XYZ file of C-alpha atoms in Angstrom:
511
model
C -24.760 85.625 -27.550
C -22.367 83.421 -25.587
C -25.317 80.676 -25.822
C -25.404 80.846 -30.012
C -22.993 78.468 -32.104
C -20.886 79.680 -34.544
C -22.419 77.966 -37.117
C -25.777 79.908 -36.001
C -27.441 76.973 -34.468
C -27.508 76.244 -30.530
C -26.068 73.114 -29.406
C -28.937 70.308 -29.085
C -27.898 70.140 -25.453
C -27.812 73.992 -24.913
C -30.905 73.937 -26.836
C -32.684 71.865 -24.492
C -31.105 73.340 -21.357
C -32.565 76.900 -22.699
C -35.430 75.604 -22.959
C -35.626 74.222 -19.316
C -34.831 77.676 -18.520
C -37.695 79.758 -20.348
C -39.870 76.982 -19.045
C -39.127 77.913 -15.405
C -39.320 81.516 -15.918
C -43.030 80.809 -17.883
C -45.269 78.288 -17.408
C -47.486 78.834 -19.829
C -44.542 78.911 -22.220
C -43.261 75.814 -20.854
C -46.383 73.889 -21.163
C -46.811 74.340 -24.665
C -43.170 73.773 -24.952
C -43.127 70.567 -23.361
C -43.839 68.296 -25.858
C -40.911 68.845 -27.958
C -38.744 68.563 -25.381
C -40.051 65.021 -24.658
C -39.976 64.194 -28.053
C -36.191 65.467 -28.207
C -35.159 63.493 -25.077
C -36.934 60.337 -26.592
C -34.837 60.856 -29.993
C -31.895 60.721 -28.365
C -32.354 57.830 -26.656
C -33.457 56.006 -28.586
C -30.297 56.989 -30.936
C -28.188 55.996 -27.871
C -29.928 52.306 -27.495
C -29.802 51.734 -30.998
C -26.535 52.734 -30.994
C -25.565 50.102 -27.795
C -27.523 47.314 -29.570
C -25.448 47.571 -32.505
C -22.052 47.267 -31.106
C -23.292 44.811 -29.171
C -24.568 42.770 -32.323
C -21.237 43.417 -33.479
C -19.282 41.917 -30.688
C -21.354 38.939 -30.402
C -20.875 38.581 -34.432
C -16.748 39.240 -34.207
C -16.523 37.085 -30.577
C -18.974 34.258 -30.483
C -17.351 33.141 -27.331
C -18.398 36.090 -25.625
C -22.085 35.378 -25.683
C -22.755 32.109 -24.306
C -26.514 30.199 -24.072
C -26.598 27.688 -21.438
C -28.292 24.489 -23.019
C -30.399 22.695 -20.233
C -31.218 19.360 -22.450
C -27.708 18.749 -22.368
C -26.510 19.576 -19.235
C -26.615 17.649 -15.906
C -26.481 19.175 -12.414
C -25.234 18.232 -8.955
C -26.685 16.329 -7.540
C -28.627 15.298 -10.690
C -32.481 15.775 -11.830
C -33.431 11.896 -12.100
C -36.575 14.144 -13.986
C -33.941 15.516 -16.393
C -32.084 12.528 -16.979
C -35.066 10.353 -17.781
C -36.444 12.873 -20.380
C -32.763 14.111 -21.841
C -30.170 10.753 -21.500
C -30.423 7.679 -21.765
C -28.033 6.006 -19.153
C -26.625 2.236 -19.366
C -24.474 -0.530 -17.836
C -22.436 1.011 -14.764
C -23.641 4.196 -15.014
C -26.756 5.313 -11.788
C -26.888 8.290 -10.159
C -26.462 9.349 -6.815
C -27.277 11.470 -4.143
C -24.147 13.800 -4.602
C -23.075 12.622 -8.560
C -23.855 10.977 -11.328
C -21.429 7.381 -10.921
C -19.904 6.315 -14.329
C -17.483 3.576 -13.068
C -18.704 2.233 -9.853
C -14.988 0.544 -9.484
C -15.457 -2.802 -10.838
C -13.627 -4.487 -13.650
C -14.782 -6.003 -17.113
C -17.779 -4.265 -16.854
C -18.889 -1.005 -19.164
C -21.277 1.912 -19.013
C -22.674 4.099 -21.413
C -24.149 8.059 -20.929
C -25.514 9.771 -24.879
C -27.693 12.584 -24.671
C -31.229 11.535 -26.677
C -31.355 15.039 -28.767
C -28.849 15.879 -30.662
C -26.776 19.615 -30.822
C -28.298 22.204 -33.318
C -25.036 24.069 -33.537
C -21.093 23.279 -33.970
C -19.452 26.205 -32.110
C -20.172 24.822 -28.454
C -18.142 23.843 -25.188
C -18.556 21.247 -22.605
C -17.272 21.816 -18.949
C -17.651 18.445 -17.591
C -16.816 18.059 -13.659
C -15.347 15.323 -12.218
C -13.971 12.964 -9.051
C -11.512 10.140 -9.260
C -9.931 7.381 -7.574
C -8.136 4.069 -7.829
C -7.220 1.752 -6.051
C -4.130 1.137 -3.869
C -2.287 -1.319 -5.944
C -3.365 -1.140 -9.761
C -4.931 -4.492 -10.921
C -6.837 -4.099 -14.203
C -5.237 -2.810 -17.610
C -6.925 -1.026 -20.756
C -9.386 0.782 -18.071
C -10.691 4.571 -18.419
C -13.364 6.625 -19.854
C -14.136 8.749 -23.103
C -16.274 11.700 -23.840
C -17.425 11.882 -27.497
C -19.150 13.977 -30.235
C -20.274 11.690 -32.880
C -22.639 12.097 -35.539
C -24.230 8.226 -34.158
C -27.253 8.369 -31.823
C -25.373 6.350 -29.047
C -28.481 5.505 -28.179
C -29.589 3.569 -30.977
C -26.178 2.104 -31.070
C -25.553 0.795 -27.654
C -29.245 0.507 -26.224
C -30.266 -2.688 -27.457
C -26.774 -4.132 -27.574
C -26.231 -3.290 -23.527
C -29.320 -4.565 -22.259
C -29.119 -8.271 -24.094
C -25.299 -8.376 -23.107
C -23.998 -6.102 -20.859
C -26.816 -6.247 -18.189
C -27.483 -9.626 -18.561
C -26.403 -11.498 -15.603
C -25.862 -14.442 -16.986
C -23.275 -13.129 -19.727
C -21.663 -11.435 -17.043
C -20.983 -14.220 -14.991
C -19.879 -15.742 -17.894
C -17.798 -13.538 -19.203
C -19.580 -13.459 -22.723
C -20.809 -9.938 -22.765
C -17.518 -8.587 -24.216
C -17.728 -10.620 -27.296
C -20.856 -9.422 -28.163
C -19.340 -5.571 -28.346
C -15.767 -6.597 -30.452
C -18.139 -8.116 -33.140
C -19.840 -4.741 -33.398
C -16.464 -3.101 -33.149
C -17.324 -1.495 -30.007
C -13.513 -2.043 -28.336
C -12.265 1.626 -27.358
C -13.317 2.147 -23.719
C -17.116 1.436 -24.131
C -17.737 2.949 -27.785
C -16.743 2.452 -31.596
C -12.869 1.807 -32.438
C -14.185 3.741 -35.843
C -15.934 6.428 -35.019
C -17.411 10.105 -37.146
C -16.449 13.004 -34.464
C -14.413 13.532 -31.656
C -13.139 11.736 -28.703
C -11.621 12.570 -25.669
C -9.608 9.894 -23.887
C -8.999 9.662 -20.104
C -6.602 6.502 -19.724
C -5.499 4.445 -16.228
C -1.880 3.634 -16.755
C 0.834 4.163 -14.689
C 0.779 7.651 -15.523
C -2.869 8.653 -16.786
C -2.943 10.820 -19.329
C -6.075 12.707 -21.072
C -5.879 12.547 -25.283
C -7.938 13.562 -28.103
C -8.308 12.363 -31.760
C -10.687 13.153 -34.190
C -11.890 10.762 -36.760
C -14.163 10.672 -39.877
C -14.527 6.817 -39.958
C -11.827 5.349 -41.406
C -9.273 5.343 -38.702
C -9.392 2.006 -36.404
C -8.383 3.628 -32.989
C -7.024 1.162 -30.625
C -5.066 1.217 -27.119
C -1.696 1.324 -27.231
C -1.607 1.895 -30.720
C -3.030 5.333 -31.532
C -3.433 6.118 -27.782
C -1.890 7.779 -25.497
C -0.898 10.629 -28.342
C 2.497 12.473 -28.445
C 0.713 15.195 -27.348
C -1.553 14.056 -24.464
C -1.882 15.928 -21.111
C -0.237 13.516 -18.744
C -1.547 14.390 -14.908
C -3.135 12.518 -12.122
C -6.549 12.964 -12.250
C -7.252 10.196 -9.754
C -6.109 12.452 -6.699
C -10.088 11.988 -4.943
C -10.647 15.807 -6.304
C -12.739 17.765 -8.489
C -11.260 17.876 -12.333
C -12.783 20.489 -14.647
C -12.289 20.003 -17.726
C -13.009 22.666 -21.063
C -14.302 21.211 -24.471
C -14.505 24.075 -26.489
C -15.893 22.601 -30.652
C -15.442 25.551 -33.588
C -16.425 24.685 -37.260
C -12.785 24.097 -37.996
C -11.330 23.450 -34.895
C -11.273 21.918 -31.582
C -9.461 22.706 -27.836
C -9.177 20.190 -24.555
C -8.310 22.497 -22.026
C -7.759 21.210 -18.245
C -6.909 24.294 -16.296
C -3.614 24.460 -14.487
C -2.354 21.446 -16.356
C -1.972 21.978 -20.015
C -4.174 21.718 -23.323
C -4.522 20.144 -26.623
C -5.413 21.991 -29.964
C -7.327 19.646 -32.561
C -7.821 20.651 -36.484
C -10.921 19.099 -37.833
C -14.245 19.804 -39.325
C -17.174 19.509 -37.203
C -20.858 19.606 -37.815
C -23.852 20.464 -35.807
C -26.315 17.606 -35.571
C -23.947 15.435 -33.187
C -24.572 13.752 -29.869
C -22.709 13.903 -26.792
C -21.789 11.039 -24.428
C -19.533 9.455 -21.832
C -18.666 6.084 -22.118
C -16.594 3.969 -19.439
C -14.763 0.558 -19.103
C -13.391 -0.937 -16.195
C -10.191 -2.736 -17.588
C -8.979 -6.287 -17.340
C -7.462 -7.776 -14.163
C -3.839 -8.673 -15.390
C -3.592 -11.722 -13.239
C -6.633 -13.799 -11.509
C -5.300 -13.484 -8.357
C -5.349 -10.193 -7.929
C -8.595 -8.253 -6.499
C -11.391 -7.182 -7.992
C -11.059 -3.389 -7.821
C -10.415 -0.464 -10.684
C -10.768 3.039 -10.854
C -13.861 4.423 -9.303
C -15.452 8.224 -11.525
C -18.568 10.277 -10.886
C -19.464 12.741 -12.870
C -19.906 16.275 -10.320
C -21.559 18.422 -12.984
C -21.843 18.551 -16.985
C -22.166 21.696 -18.797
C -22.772 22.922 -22.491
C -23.117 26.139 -23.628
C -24.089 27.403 -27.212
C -21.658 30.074 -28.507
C -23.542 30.931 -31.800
C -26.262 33.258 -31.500
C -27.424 32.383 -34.675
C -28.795 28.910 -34.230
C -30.678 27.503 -31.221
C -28.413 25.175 -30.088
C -30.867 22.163 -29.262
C -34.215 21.263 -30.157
C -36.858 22.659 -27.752
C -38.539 19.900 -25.677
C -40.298 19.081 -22.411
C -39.139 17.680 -18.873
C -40.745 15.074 -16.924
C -41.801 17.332 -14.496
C -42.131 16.129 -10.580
C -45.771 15.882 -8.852
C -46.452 18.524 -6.576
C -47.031 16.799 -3.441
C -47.992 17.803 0.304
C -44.214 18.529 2.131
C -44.901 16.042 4.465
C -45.644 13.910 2.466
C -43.115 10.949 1.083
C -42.929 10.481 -2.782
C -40.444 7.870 -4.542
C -39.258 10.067 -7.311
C -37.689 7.309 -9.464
C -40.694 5.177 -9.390
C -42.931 8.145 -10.388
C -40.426 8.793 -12.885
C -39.794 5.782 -13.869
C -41.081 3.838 -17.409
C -41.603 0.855 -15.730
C -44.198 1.083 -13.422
C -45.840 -2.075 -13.991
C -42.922 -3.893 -12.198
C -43.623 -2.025 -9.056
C -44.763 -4.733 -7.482
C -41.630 -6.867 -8.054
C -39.816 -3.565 -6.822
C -41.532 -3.685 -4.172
C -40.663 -7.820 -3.468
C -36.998 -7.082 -3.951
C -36.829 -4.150 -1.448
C -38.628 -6.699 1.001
C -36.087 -8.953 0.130
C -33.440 -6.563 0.877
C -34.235 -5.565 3.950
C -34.832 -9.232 5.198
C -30.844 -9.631 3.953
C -30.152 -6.821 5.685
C -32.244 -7.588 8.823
C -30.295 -11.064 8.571
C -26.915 -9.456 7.992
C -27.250 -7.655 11.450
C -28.644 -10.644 13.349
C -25.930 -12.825 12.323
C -23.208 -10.075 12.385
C -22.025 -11.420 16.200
C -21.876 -14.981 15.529
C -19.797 -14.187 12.412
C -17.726 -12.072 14.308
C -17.302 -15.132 16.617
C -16.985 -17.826 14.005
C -13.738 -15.421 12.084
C -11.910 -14.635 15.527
C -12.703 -19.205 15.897
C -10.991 -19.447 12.653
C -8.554 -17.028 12.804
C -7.316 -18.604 15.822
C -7.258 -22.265 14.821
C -5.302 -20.941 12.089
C -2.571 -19.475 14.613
C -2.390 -23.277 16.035
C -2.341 -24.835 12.924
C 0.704 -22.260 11.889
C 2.383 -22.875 15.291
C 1.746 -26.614 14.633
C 3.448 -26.779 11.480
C 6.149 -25.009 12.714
C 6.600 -27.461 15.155
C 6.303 -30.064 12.931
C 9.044 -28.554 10.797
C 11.486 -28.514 14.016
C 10.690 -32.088 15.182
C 12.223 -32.909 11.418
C 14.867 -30.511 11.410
C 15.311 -32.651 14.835
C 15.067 -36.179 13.749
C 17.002 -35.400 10.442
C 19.964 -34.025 12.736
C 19.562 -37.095 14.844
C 19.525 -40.195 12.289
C 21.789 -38.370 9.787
C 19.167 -38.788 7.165
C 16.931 -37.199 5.001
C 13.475 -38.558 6.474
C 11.083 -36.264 4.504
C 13.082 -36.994 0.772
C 12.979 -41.105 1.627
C 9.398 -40.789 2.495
C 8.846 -38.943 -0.527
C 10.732 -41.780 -2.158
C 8.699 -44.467 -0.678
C 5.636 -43.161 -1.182
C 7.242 -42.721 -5.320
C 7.829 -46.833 -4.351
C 4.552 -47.304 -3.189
C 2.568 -44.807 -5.912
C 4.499 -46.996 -8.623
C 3.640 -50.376 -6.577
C 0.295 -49.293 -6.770
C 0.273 -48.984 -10.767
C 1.855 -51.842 -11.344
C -0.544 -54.417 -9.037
C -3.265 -51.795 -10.766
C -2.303 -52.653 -14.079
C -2.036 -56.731 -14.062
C -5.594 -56.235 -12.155
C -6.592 -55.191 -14.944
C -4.872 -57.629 -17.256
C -6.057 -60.539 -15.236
C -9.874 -58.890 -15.353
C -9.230 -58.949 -18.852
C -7.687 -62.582 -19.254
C -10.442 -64.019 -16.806
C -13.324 -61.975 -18.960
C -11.549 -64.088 -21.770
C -12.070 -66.991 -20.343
C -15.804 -66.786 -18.911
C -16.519 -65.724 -22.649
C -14.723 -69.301 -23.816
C -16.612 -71.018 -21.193
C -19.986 -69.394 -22.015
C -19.299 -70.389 -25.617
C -18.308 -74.147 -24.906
C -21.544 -74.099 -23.514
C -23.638 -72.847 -25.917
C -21.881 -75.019 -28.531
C -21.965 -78.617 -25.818
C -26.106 -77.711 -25.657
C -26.313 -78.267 -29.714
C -26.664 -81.978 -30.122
C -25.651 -82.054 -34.200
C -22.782 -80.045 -32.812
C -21.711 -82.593 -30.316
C -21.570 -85.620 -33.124
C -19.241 -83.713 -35.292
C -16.933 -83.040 -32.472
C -17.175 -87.291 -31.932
C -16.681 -88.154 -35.094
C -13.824 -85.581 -35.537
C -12.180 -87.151 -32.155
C -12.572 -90.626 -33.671
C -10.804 -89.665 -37.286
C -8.036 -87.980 -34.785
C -7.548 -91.260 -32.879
C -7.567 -93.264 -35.895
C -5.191 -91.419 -37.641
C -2.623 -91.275 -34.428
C -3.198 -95.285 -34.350
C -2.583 -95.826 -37.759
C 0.636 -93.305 -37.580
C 1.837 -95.066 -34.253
C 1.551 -98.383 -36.007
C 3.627 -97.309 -38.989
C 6.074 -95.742 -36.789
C 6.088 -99.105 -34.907
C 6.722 -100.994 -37.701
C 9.312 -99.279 -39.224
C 11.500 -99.171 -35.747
C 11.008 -102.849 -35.735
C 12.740 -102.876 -39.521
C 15.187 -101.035 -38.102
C 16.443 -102.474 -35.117
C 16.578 -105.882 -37.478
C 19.066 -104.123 -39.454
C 21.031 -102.516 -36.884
C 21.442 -106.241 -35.422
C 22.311 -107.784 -38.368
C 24.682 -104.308 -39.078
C 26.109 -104.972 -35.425
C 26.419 -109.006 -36.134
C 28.312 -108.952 -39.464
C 30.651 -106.633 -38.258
C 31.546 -108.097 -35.094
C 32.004 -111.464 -37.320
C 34.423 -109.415 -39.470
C 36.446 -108.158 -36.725
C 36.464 -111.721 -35.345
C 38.226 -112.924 -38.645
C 40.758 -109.780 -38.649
C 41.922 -110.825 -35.232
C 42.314 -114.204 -36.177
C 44.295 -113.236 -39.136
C 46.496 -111.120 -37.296
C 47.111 -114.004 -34.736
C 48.208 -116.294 -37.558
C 50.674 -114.166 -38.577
C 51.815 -113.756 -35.260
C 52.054 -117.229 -34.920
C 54.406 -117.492 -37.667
């Protein structure tokens, strides 16, 4: 009685256990009993699972987070698939991989390098963990250098593709320094991408103190360094220590979070739509004076992982991997070129890895005698130092001696003589100029004496000239002679008058 329920019905787990029971106690009961109990134990299971499955539904619809789907077109190991980034990114400028990372910024400055995925994101409830190793240089040298992660709605791709392999990796631009020009007429400014962009960036800037920032935009902001960057709310930390860096990108439909753990966060309101493309874009700065070196902040990328937090959409579009030949183990296989799309140039491959290793080969020959040659020079240049410091005594010396300035008169004579110089310089060249004058006279007096009709005139002028200075010296002659006449006649009257006035006066005397 102690087994019956109150309600008159056995527990379903008494039930069952009673029924284990009269089984052992009767076989023959229990095998015709045994179905049912099967059939009960499979009910309630089944009730059990179903019951699991649906608060597990429910969690994953209350906490997307929870549930995570690992997205392996979008993601890049370490050390990288050189399969998976052929077939899933497109990679430009500075950016190669390695054996241990994938290199964004190999250290160099006013150069720029590009990483998009070439699918975009199915989904906008997502987040990045990207992985990565820093370092600068020991004295800073280049300004307006660092690198950006983005979400845009703009295959990068399309964008930068074309535009990066006429300018940015063409050598001659380069050298020039012409590439950059190319990229502010697009607009293309902000550390390798857009200044206007449709998404999300993430901002890790080299200044003095770097800092990481984030700003969405929806195209109609012009974001520009110094300006709109670093933000009042940027995560300010050295993440060019020479260590790893994780960093959290966590995208919601109506919100955003850049979490670097240990160091701080930023929360971002915006709305963000699936269908966008993820990147990494780099510049290397400007050098702030010419004679400074050519170094800037060297990055690699360790790892770069996305993860689809919405269960109900796929996340990424499904596609295939360049996958790698299965070859013999001892066998040697050069993955990139099998890889590669441009296998017709192995041949020229081929030429310039000759050529390298005869550079190489030359390098190593020549290594002692340029060993030998910089200790030769390094130690003329001692003599030449100690030599101009004896040089400086001997005048300290003679300047003591003589009382006098030596060096500042030479530099004054050698004023004396520089001005000498210009002066005999410059009536050399008036003289060259008066005697081309002259040979030009000359030349023409001859051309003119070989022209017989030109000749007569010049006779017949001469003889009008002579016969006009005869005529005018006989007039001239003439009219002297009329007046010395009268001057002696002048001189003859008066002295007869001054004759007669002395006699007059002696007359009177006289009487």
């Amino acid at each position: 009685s102690s087994s019956i329920h109150p309600s008159g019905r056995a527990p379903q787990a008494r039930r069952v256990g009673l029924l284990r029971a009269s089984a052992l106690r009767d076989p023959r009961r229990a095998t015709s009993r045994r179905p049912s109990i099967v059939m009960m134990e499979a009910v309630r299971h089944a009730a059990g699972l179903r019951a699991v499955l649906a608060l597990v539904g429910f969690v994953a619809l209350r906490l997307p987070g929870t549930v995570a789907q690992r997205l392996p077109g979008h993601c890049i190991t370490g050390p990288p698939n050189i399969n998976a980034l052929a077939s899933d990114w497109w990679l430009g400028g500075t950016v190669m991989p390695t054996t241990e990372a994938l290199c964004i910024a190999p250290g160099s400055p006013d150069r720029i390098g590009a990483l998009w995925s070439s699918f975009p994101l199915l989904t906008n409830n997502f987040e990045v963990t990207m992985t990565f190793r820093g370092r600068r240089p020991a004295a800073r040298s280049v300004k307006d250098s660092g690198f950006a992660f983005w979400y845009v709605y703009e295959n990068g791709t399309a964008a930068q593709s074309q535009l990066m392999f006429e300018h940015a990796e063409n050598q001659d631009a380069i050298v020039a320094g012409t590439w950059f020009d190319a990229f502010a007429k697009e607009g293309m400014q902000l550390l390798g991408y857009r200044n206007k962009y449709h998404g999300l960036g993430v901002f890790f800037l080299d200044e003095d103190q770097p800092s990481v920032s984030a700003i969405p935009n929806d195209n109609t902001r012009e974001i520009k360094l110094g300006a709109a960057l670093p933000t009042y709310d940027a995560v300010k930390f050295d993440f060019f220590s020479n260590t790893d860096v994780a960093v959290k990108i966590s995208i919601e439909p109506n919100q955003a979070m850049v979490e670097i753990p240990g160091k701080g966060k930023i929360d971002i309101k915006g709305e963000f739509k699936a269908g966008g493309y993820v990147g990494v874009t780099h510049f290397g700065g400007k050098k702030m004076a010419a004679e400074l070196p050519e170094a800037s902040p060297y990055v690699e990328i360790r790892s770069f992982e996305v993860v689809n937090r919405d269960m109900a959409s796929v996340g990424e579009a499904p596609h295939s991997t360049t996958n790698v030949p299965v070859t013999p183990p001892d066998e040697k296989v050069d993955v990139l070129a099998e890889s590669s799309s441009f296998r017709d140039h192995r041949a020229e491959s081929d030429a310039i890895k000759d050529l390298t290793n005869m550079v190489f080969k030359l390098i190593v020959e020549t290594q002692p005698q340029r060993q030998l040659m910089a200790s030769s020079i390094q130690s003329l240049t001692k003599r030449v130092a100690a030599m101009e410091q004896s040089f400086q005594m001997l005048k300290a010396e003679l300047d003591k001696k003589t009382g006098h300035k030596l060096g500042e008169e030479f530099s004054s004579l050698k004023k004396e003589l520089a001005s000498l110089t210009s002066v005999a310089t410059k009536e050399s060249q008036e003289r060259h100029v008066k005697l081309e004058t002259l040979h030009a006279d000359i030349t023409d007096v001859h051309r003119k004496a070989a022209e017989p009709d030109h000749f007569e005139k010049h006779l017949d002028a001469l003889a009008q000239s002579n016969s006009k200075v005869i005529d005018q010296l006989q007039g001239e002659h003439q009219r002297m002679f009329g007046v010395s006449i009268a001057a002696i006649a002048f001189i003859l009257i008066s002295g007869l008058a001054l004759y007669n006035k002395f006699r007059c006066w002696e007359k009177k005397h006289v009487l």
